[in-house]
mmCIF file of C-alpha atoms in Angstrom:
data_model
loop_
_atom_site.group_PDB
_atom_site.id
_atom_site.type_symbol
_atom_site.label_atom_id
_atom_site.label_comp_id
_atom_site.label_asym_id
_atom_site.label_seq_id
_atom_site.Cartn_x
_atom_site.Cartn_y
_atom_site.Cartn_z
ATOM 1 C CA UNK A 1 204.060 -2.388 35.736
ATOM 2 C CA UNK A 2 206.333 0.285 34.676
ATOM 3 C CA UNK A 3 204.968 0.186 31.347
ATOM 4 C CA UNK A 4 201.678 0.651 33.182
ATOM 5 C CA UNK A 5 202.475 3.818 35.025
ATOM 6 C CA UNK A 6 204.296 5.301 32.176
ATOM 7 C CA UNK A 7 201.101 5.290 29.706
ATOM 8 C CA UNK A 8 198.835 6.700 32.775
ATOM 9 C CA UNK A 9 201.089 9.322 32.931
ATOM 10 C CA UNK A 10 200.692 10.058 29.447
ATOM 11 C CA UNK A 11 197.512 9.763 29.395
ATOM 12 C CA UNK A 12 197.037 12.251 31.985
ATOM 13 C CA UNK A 13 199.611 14.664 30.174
ATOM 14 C CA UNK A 14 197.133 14.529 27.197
ATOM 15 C CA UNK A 15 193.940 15.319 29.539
ATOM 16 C CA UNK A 16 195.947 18.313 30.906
ATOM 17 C CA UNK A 17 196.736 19.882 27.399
ATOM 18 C CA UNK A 18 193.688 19.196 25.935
ATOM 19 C CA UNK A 19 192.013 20.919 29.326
ATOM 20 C CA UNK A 20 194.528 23.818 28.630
ATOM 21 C CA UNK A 21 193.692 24.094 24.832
ATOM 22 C CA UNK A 22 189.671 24.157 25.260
ATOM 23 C CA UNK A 23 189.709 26.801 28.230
ATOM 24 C CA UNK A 24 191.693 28.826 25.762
ATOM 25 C CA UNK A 25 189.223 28.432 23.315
ATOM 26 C CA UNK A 26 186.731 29.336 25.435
ATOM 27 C CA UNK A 27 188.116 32.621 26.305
ATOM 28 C CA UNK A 28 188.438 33.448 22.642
ATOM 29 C CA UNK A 29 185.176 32.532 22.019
ATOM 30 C CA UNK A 30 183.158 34.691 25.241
ATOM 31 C CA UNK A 31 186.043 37.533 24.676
ATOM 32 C CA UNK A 32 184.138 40.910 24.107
ATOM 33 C CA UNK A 33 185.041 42.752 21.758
ATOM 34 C CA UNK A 34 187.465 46.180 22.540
ATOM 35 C CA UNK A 35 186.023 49.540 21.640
ATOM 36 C CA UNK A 36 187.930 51.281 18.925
ATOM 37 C CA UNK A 37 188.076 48.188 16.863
ATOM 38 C CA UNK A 38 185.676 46.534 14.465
ATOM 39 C CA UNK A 39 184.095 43.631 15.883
ATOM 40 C CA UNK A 40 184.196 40.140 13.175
ATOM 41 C CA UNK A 41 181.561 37.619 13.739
ATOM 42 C CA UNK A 42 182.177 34.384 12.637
ATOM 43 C CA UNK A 43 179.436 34.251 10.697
ATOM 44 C CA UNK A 44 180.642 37.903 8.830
ATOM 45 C CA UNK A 45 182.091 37.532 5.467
ATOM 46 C CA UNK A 46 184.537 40.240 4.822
ATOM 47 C CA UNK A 47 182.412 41.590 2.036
ATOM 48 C CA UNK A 48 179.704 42.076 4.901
ATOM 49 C CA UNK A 49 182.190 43.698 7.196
ATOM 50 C CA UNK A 50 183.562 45.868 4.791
ATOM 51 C CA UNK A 51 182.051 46.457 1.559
ATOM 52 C CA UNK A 52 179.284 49.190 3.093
ATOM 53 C CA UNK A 53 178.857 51.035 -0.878
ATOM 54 C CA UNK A 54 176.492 49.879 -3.142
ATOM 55 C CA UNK A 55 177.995 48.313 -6.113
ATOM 56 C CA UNK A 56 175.747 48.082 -9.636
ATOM 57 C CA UNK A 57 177.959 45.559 -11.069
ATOM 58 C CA UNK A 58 177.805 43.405 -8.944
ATOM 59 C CA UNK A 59 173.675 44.119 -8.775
ATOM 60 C CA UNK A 60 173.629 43.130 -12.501
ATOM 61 C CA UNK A 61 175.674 40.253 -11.820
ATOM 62 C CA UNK A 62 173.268 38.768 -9.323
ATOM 63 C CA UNK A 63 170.641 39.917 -12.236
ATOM 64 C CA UNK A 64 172.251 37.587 -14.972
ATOM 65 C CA UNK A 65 172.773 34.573 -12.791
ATOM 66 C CA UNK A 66 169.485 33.930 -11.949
ATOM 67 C CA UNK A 67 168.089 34.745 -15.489
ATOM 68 C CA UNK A 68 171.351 32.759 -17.227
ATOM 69 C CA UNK A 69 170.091 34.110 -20.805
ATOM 70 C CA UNK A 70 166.143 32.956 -20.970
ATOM 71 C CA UNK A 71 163.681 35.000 -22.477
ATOM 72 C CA UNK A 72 161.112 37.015 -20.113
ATOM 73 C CA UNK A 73 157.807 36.612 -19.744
ATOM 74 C CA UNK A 74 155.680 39.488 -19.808
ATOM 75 C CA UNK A 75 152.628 40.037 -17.403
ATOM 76 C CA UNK A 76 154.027 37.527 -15.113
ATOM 77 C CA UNK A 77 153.782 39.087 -11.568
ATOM 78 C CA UNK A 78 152.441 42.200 -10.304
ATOM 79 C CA UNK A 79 154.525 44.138 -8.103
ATOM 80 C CA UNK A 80 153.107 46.574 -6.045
ATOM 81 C CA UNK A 81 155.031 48.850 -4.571
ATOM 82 C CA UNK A 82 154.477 52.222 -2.996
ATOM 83 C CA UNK A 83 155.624 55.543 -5.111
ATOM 84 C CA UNK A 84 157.258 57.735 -2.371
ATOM 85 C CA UNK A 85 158.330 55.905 0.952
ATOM 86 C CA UNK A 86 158.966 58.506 3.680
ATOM 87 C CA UNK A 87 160.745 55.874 5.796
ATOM 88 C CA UNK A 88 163.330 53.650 3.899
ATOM 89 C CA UNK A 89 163.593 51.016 6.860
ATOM 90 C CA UNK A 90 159.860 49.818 6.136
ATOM 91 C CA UNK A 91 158.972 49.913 2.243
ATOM 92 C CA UNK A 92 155.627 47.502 2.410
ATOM 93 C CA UNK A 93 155.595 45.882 -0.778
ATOM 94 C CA UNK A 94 153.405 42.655 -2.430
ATOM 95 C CA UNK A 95 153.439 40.450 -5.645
ATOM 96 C CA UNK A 96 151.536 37.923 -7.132
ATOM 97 C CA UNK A 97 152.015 35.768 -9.310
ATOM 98 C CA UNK A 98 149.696 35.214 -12.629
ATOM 99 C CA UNK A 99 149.231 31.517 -13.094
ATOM 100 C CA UNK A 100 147.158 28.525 -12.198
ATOM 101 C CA UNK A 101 148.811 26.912 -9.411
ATOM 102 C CA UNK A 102 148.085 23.265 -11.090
ATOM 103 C CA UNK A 103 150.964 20.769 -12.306
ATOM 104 C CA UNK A 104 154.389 23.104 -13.521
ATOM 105 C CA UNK A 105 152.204 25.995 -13.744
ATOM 106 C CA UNK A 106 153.400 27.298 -10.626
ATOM 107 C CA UNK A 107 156.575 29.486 -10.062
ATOM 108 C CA UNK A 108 159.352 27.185 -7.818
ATOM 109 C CA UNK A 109 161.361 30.693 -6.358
ATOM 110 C CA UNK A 110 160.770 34.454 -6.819
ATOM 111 C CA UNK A 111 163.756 36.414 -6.162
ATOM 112 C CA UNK A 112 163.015 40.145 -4.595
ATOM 113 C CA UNK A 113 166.403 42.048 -5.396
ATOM 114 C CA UNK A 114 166.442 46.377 -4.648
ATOM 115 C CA UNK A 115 169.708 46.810 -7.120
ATOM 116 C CA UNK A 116 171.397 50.205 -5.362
ATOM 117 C CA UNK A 117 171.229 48.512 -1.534
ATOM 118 C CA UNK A 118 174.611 47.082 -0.916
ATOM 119 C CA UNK A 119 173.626 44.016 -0.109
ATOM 120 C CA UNK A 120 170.896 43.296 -3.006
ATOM 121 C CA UNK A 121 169.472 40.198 -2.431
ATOM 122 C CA UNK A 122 166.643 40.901 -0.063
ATOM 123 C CA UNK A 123 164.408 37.351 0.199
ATOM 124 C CA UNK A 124 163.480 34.352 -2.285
ATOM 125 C CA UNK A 125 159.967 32.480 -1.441
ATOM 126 C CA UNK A 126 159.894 29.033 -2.243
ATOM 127 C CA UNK A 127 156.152 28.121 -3.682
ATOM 128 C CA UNK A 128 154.386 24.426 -4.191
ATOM 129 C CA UNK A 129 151.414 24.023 -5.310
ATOM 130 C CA UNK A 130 149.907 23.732 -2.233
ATOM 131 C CA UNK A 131 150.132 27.624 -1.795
ATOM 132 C CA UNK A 132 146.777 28.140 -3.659
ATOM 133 C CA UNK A 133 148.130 31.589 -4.628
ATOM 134 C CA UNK A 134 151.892 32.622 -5.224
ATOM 135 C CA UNK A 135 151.325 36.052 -3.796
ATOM 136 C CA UNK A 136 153.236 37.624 -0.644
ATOM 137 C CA UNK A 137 153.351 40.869 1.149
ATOM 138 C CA UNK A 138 156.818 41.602 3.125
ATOM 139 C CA UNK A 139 158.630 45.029 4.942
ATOM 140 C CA UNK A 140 161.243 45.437 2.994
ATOM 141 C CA UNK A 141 164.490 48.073 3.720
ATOM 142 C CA UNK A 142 166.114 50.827 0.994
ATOM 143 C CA UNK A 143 168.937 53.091 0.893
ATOM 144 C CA UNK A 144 168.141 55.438 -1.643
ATOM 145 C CA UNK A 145 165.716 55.774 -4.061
ATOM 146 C CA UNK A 146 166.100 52.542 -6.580
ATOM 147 C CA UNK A 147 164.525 50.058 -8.794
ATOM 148 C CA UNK A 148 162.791 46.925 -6.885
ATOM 149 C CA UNK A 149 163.029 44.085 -9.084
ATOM 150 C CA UNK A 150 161.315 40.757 -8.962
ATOM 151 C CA UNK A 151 161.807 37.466 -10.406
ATOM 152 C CA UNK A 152 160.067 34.596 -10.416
ATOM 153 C CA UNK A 153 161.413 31.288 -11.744
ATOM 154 C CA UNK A 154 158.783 28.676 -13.322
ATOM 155 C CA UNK A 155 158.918 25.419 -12.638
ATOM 156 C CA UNK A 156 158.374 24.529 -16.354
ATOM 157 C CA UNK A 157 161.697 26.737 -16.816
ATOM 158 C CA UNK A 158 160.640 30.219 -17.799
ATOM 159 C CA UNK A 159 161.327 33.624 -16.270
ATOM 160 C CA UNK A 160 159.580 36.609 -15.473
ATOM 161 C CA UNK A 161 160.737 39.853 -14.436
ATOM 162 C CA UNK A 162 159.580 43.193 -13.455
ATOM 163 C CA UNK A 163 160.632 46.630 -11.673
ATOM 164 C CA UNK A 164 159.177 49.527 -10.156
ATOM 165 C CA UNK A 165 160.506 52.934 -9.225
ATOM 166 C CA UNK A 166 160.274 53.663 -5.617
ATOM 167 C CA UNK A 167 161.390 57.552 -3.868
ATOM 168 C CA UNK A 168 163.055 57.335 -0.585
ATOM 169 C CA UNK A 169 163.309 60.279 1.567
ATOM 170 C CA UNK A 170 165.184 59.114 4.128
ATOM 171 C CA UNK A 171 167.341 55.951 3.611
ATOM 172 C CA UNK A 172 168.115 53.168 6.031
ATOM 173 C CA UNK A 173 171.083 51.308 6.673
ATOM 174 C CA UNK A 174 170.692 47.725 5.225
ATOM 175 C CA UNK B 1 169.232 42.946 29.282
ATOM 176 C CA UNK B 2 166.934 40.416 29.301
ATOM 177 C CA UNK B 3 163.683 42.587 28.492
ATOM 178 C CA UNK B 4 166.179 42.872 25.500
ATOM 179 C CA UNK B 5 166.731 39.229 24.858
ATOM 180 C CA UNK B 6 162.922 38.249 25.402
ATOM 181 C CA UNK B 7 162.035 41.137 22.434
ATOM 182 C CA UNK B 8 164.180 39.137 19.822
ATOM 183 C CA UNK B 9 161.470 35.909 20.761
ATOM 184 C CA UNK B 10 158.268 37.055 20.410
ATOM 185 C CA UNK B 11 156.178 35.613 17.641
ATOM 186 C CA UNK B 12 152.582 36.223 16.354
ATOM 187 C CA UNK B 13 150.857 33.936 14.150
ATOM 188 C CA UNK B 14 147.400 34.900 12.620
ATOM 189 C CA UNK B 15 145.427 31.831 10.737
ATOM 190 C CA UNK B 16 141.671 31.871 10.472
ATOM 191 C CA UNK B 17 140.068 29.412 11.949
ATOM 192 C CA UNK B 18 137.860 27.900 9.550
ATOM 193 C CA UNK B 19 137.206 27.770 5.924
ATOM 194 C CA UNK B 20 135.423 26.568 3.374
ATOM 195 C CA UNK B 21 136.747 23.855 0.968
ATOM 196 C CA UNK B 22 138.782 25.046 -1.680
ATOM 197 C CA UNK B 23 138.988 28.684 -0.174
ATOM 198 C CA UNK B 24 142.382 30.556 -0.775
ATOM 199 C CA UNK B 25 142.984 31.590 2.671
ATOM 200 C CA UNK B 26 145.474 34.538 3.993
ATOM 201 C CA UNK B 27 148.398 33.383 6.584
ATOM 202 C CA UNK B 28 149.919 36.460 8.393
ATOM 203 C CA UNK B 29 153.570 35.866 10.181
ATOM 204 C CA UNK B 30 155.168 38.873 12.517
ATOM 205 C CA UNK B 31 158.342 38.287 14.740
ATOM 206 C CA UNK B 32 159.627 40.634 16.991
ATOM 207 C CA UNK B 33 163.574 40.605 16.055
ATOM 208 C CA UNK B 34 166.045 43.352 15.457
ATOM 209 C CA UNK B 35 167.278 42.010 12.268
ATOM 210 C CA UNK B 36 170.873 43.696 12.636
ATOM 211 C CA UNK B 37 172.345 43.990 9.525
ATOM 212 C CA UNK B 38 175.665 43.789 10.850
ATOM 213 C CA UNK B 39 176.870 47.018 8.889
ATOM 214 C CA UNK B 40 175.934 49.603 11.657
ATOM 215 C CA UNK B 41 178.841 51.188 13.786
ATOM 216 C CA UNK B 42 178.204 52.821 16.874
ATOM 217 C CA UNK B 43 178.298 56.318 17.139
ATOM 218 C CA UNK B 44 180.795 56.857 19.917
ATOM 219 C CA UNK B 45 183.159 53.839 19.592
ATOM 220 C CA UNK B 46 183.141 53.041 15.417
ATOM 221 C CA UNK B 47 182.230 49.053 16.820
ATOM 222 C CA UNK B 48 180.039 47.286 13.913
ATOM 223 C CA UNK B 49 177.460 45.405 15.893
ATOM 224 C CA UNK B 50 177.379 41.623 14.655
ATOM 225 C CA UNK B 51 175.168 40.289 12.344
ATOM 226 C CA UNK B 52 171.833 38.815 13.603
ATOM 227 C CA UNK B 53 169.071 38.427 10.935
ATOM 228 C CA UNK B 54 166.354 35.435 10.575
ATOM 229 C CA UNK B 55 167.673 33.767 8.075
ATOM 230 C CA UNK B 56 164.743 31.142 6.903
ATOM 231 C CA UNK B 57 160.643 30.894 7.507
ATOM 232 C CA UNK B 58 159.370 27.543 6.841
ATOM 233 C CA UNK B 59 155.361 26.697 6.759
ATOM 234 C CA UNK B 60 153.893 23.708 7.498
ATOM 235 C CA UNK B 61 150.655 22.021 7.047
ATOM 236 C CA UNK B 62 150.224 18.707 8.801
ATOM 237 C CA UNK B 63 153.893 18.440 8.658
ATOM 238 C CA UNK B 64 154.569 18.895 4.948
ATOM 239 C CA UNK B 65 155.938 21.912 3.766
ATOM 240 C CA UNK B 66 153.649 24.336 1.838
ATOM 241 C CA UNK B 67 155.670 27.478 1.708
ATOM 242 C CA UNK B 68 159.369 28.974 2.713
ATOM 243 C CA UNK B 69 161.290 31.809 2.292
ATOM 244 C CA UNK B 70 164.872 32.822 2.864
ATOM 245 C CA UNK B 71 166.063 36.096 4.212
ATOM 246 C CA UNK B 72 168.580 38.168 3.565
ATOM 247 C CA UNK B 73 169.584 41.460 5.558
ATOM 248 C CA UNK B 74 167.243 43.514 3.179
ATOM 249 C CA UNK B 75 164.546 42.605 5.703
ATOM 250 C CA UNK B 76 163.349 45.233 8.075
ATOM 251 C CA UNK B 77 163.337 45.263 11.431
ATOM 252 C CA UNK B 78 160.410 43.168 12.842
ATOM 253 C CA UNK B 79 159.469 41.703 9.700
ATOM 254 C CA UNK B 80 155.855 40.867 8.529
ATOM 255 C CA UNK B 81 155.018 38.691 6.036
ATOM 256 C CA UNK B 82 152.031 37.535 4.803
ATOM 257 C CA UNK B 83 151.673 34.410 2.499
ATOM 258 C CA UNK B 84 148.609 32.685 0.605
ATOM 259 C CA UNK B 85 147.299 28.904 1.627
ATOM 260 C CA UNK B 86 144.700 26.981 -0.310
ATOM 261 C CA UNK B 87 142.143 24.934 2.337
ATOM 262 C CA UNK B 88 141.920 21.241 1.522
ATOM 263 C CA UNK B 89 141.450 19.595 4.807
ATOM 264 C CA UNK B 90 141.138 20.672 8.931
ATOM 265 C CA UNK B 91 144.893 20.403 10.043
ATOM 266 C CA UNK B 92 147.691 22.168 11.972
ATOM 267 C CA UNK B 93 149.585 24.697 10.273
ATOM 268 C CA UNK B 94 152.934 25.187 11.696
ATOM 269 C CA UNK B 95 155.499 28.185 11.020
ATOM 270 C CA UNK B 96 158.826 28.134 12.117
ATOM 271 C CA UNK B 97 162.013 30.994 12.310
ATOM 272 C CA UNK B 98 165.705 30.055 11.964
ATOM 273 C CA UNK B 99 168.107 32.577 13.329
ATOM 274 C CA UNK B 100 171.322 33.291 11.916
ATOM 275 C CA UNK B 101 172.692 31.564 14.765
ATOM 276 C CA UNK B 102 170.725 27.836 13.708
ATOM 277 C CA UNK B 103 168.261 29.091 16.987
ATOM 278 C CA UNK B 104 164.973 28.234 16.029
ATOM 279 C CA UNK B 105 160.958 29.205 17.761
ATOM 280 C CA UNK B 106 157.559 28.065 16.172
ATOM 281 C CA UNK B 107 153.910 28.879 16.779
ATOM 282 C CA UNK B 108 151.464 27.117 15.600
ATOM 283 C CA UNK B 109 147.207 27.166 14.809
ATOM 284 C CA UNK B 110 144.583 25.052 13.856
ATOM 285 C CA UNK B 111 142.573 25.065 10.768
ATOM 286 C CA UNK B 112 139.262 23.669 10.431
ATOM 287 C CA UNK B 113 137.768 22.868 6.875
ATOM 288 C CA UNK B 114 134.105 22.413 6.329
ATOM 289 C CA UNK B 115 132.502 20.813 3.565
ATOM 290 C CA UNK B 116 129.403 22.115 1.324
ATOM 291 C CA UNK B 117 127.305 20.478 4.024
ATOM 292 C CA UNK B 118 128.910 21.977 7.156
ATOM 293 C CA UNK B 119 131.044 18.415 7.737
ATOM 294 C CA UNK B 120 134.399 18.762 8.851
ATOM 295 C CA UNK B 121 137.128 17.127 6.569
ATOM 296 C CA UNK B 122 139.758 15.244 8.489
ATOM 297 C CA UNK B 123 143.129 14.729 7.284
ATOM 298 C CA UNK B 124 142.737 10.632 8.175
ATOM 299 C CA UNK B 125 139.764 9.083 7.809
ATOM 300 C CA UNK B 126 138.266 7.730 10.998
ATOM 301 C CA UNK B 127 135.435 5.076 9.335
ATOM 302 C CA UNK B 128 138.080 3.122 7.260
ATOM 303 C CA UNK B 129 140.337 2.655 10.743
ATOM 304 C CA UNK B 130 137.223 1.732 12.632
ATOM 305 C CA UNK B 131 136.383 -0.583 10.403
ATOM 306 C CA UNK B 132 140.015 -2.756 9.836
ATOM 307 C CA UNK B 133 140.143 -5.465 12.684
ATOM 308 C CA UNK B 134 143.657 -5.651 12.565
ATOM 309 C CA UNK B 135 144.052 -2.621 14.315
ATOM 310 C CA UNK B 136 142.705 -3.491 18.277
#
């Protein structure tokens, strides 16, 4: 009996705490965050929180790891762009793709990448060959006045690349 | 505040509906969404606000997937996109948005495909489950 009681008691020593611990957690959690300090997210890497500059090595890094060293195509995809965009927060721009969307003729990801935003990387479009046409049109945002670069990746393994200048009058925050 | 939250939900789907066989047709997505970037400060206080982007757009056509695209905080602010679809047979075509937060919303159309003689093309055929008699 005593035995009993004494594990209950436990027991409800162990509800308690655990009670304690998630209402803490909780609080974290809904806590707003104070004025004067920035705010981290948990889904915020630090490089998101803090590295605000654009950064060209690390453009051309992003570059060479999707390319890894293959030869380019040429007259792969046409990228159409505008020349000057007045607004930098909307830069309309389409591609498509110059093959026959039959067996490994058909391109398995193009990468869109604006090399002097600071975060690069803007969208990748999966294709299959369902897609009777790899061609997209997207809003796109730019800081300053850069290179837009797209690559698309075959599925039989080759590459193709192009750029195109665009002007930006007034830059967005991206 | 909740005018606010309702803005971030809106969707708009545009799919014609009906084609010929073998017809490339155009599928155009637009969600209403702020797409924070999560490197804006406020003006007054120096707070960044937090990240919220759509992360991934997935298409679907009679449940298989025909087309996606991932997202990255390059994307502006109410983003349109507009994608390619090649017309085999009638079906539903299905697009869905993932937030950065794993909060999903869909919309979805039909698509009706008719053959050289103006018949419709069903995914299934009807006359072959008609016809079984194990099926009662």
């Amino acid at each position: 009996m005593n035995i009993n009681n004494k594990s209950y008691s436990r027991r409800k020593v162990f509800s308690f705490l655990s009670g304690f611990f998630i209402a803490l957690c909780n609080k974290s959690a809904i806590a707003e965050f104070k004025a004067g300090q920035p705010f981290r997210d948990r889904f915020q890497t630090y490089r998101q929180t803090f590295r605000i500059e654009p950064d060209p090595v690390e453009a051309q890094r992003i570059v060479k790891n999707i390319i890894k060293g293959r030869e380019i195509r040429d007259n792969l995809i046409n990228l159409k762009a505008p020349d000057i965009a007045e607004n930098g927060n909307t830069v309309p721009i389409s591609f498509s793709v110059n093959c026959s969307m039959n067996n490994n003729d058909f391109p398995k990801t193009v990468h869109i990448l604006v090399l002097d935003n600071p975060f690069p990387e803007i969208a990748k479009f999966y294709f299959t060959p369902f897609s009777g046409e790899a061609s997209v049109s997207i809003r796109i945002r730019m800081r300053t006045s850069s290179n837009i670069v797209a690559i698309a990746e075959m599925a039989d393994g080759t590459v193709g690349e192009t750029k195109s200048y665009v002007d930006v009058t007034i830059g967005a925050c991206s | 505040m909740a005018n606010e939250e309702r803005k971030n939900w809106r969707r708009r789907l545009k799919v014609p509906k009906s084609a010929n066989k073998g017809e490339i047709i155009i599928i155009k997505t637009m969600a209403e969404h702020v797409m924070e970037p999560g490197v804006r400060r406020d003006p007054e206080t120096g707070v960044i606000y937090p990240k919220k982007i759509i992360d991934t757009v997935i298409c679907r056509f009679n449940g298989m997937q025909i087309f996606k695209s991932q997202w990255y905080s390059g994307v502006s602010a109410n983003p349109f996109m507009s994608f390619k679809m090649k017309a085999i047979t009638s079906g539903l075509v299905e697009v869905e948005w993932v937030d950065d937060y794993g909060q999903s919303s869909y919309k979805k159309a039909v698509l009706v495909v008719y053959d050289k003689d103006g018949k419709e093309i069903l995914p299934i055929k009807i006359d072959s489950i008609n016809s079984s008699k194990d099926i009662m």
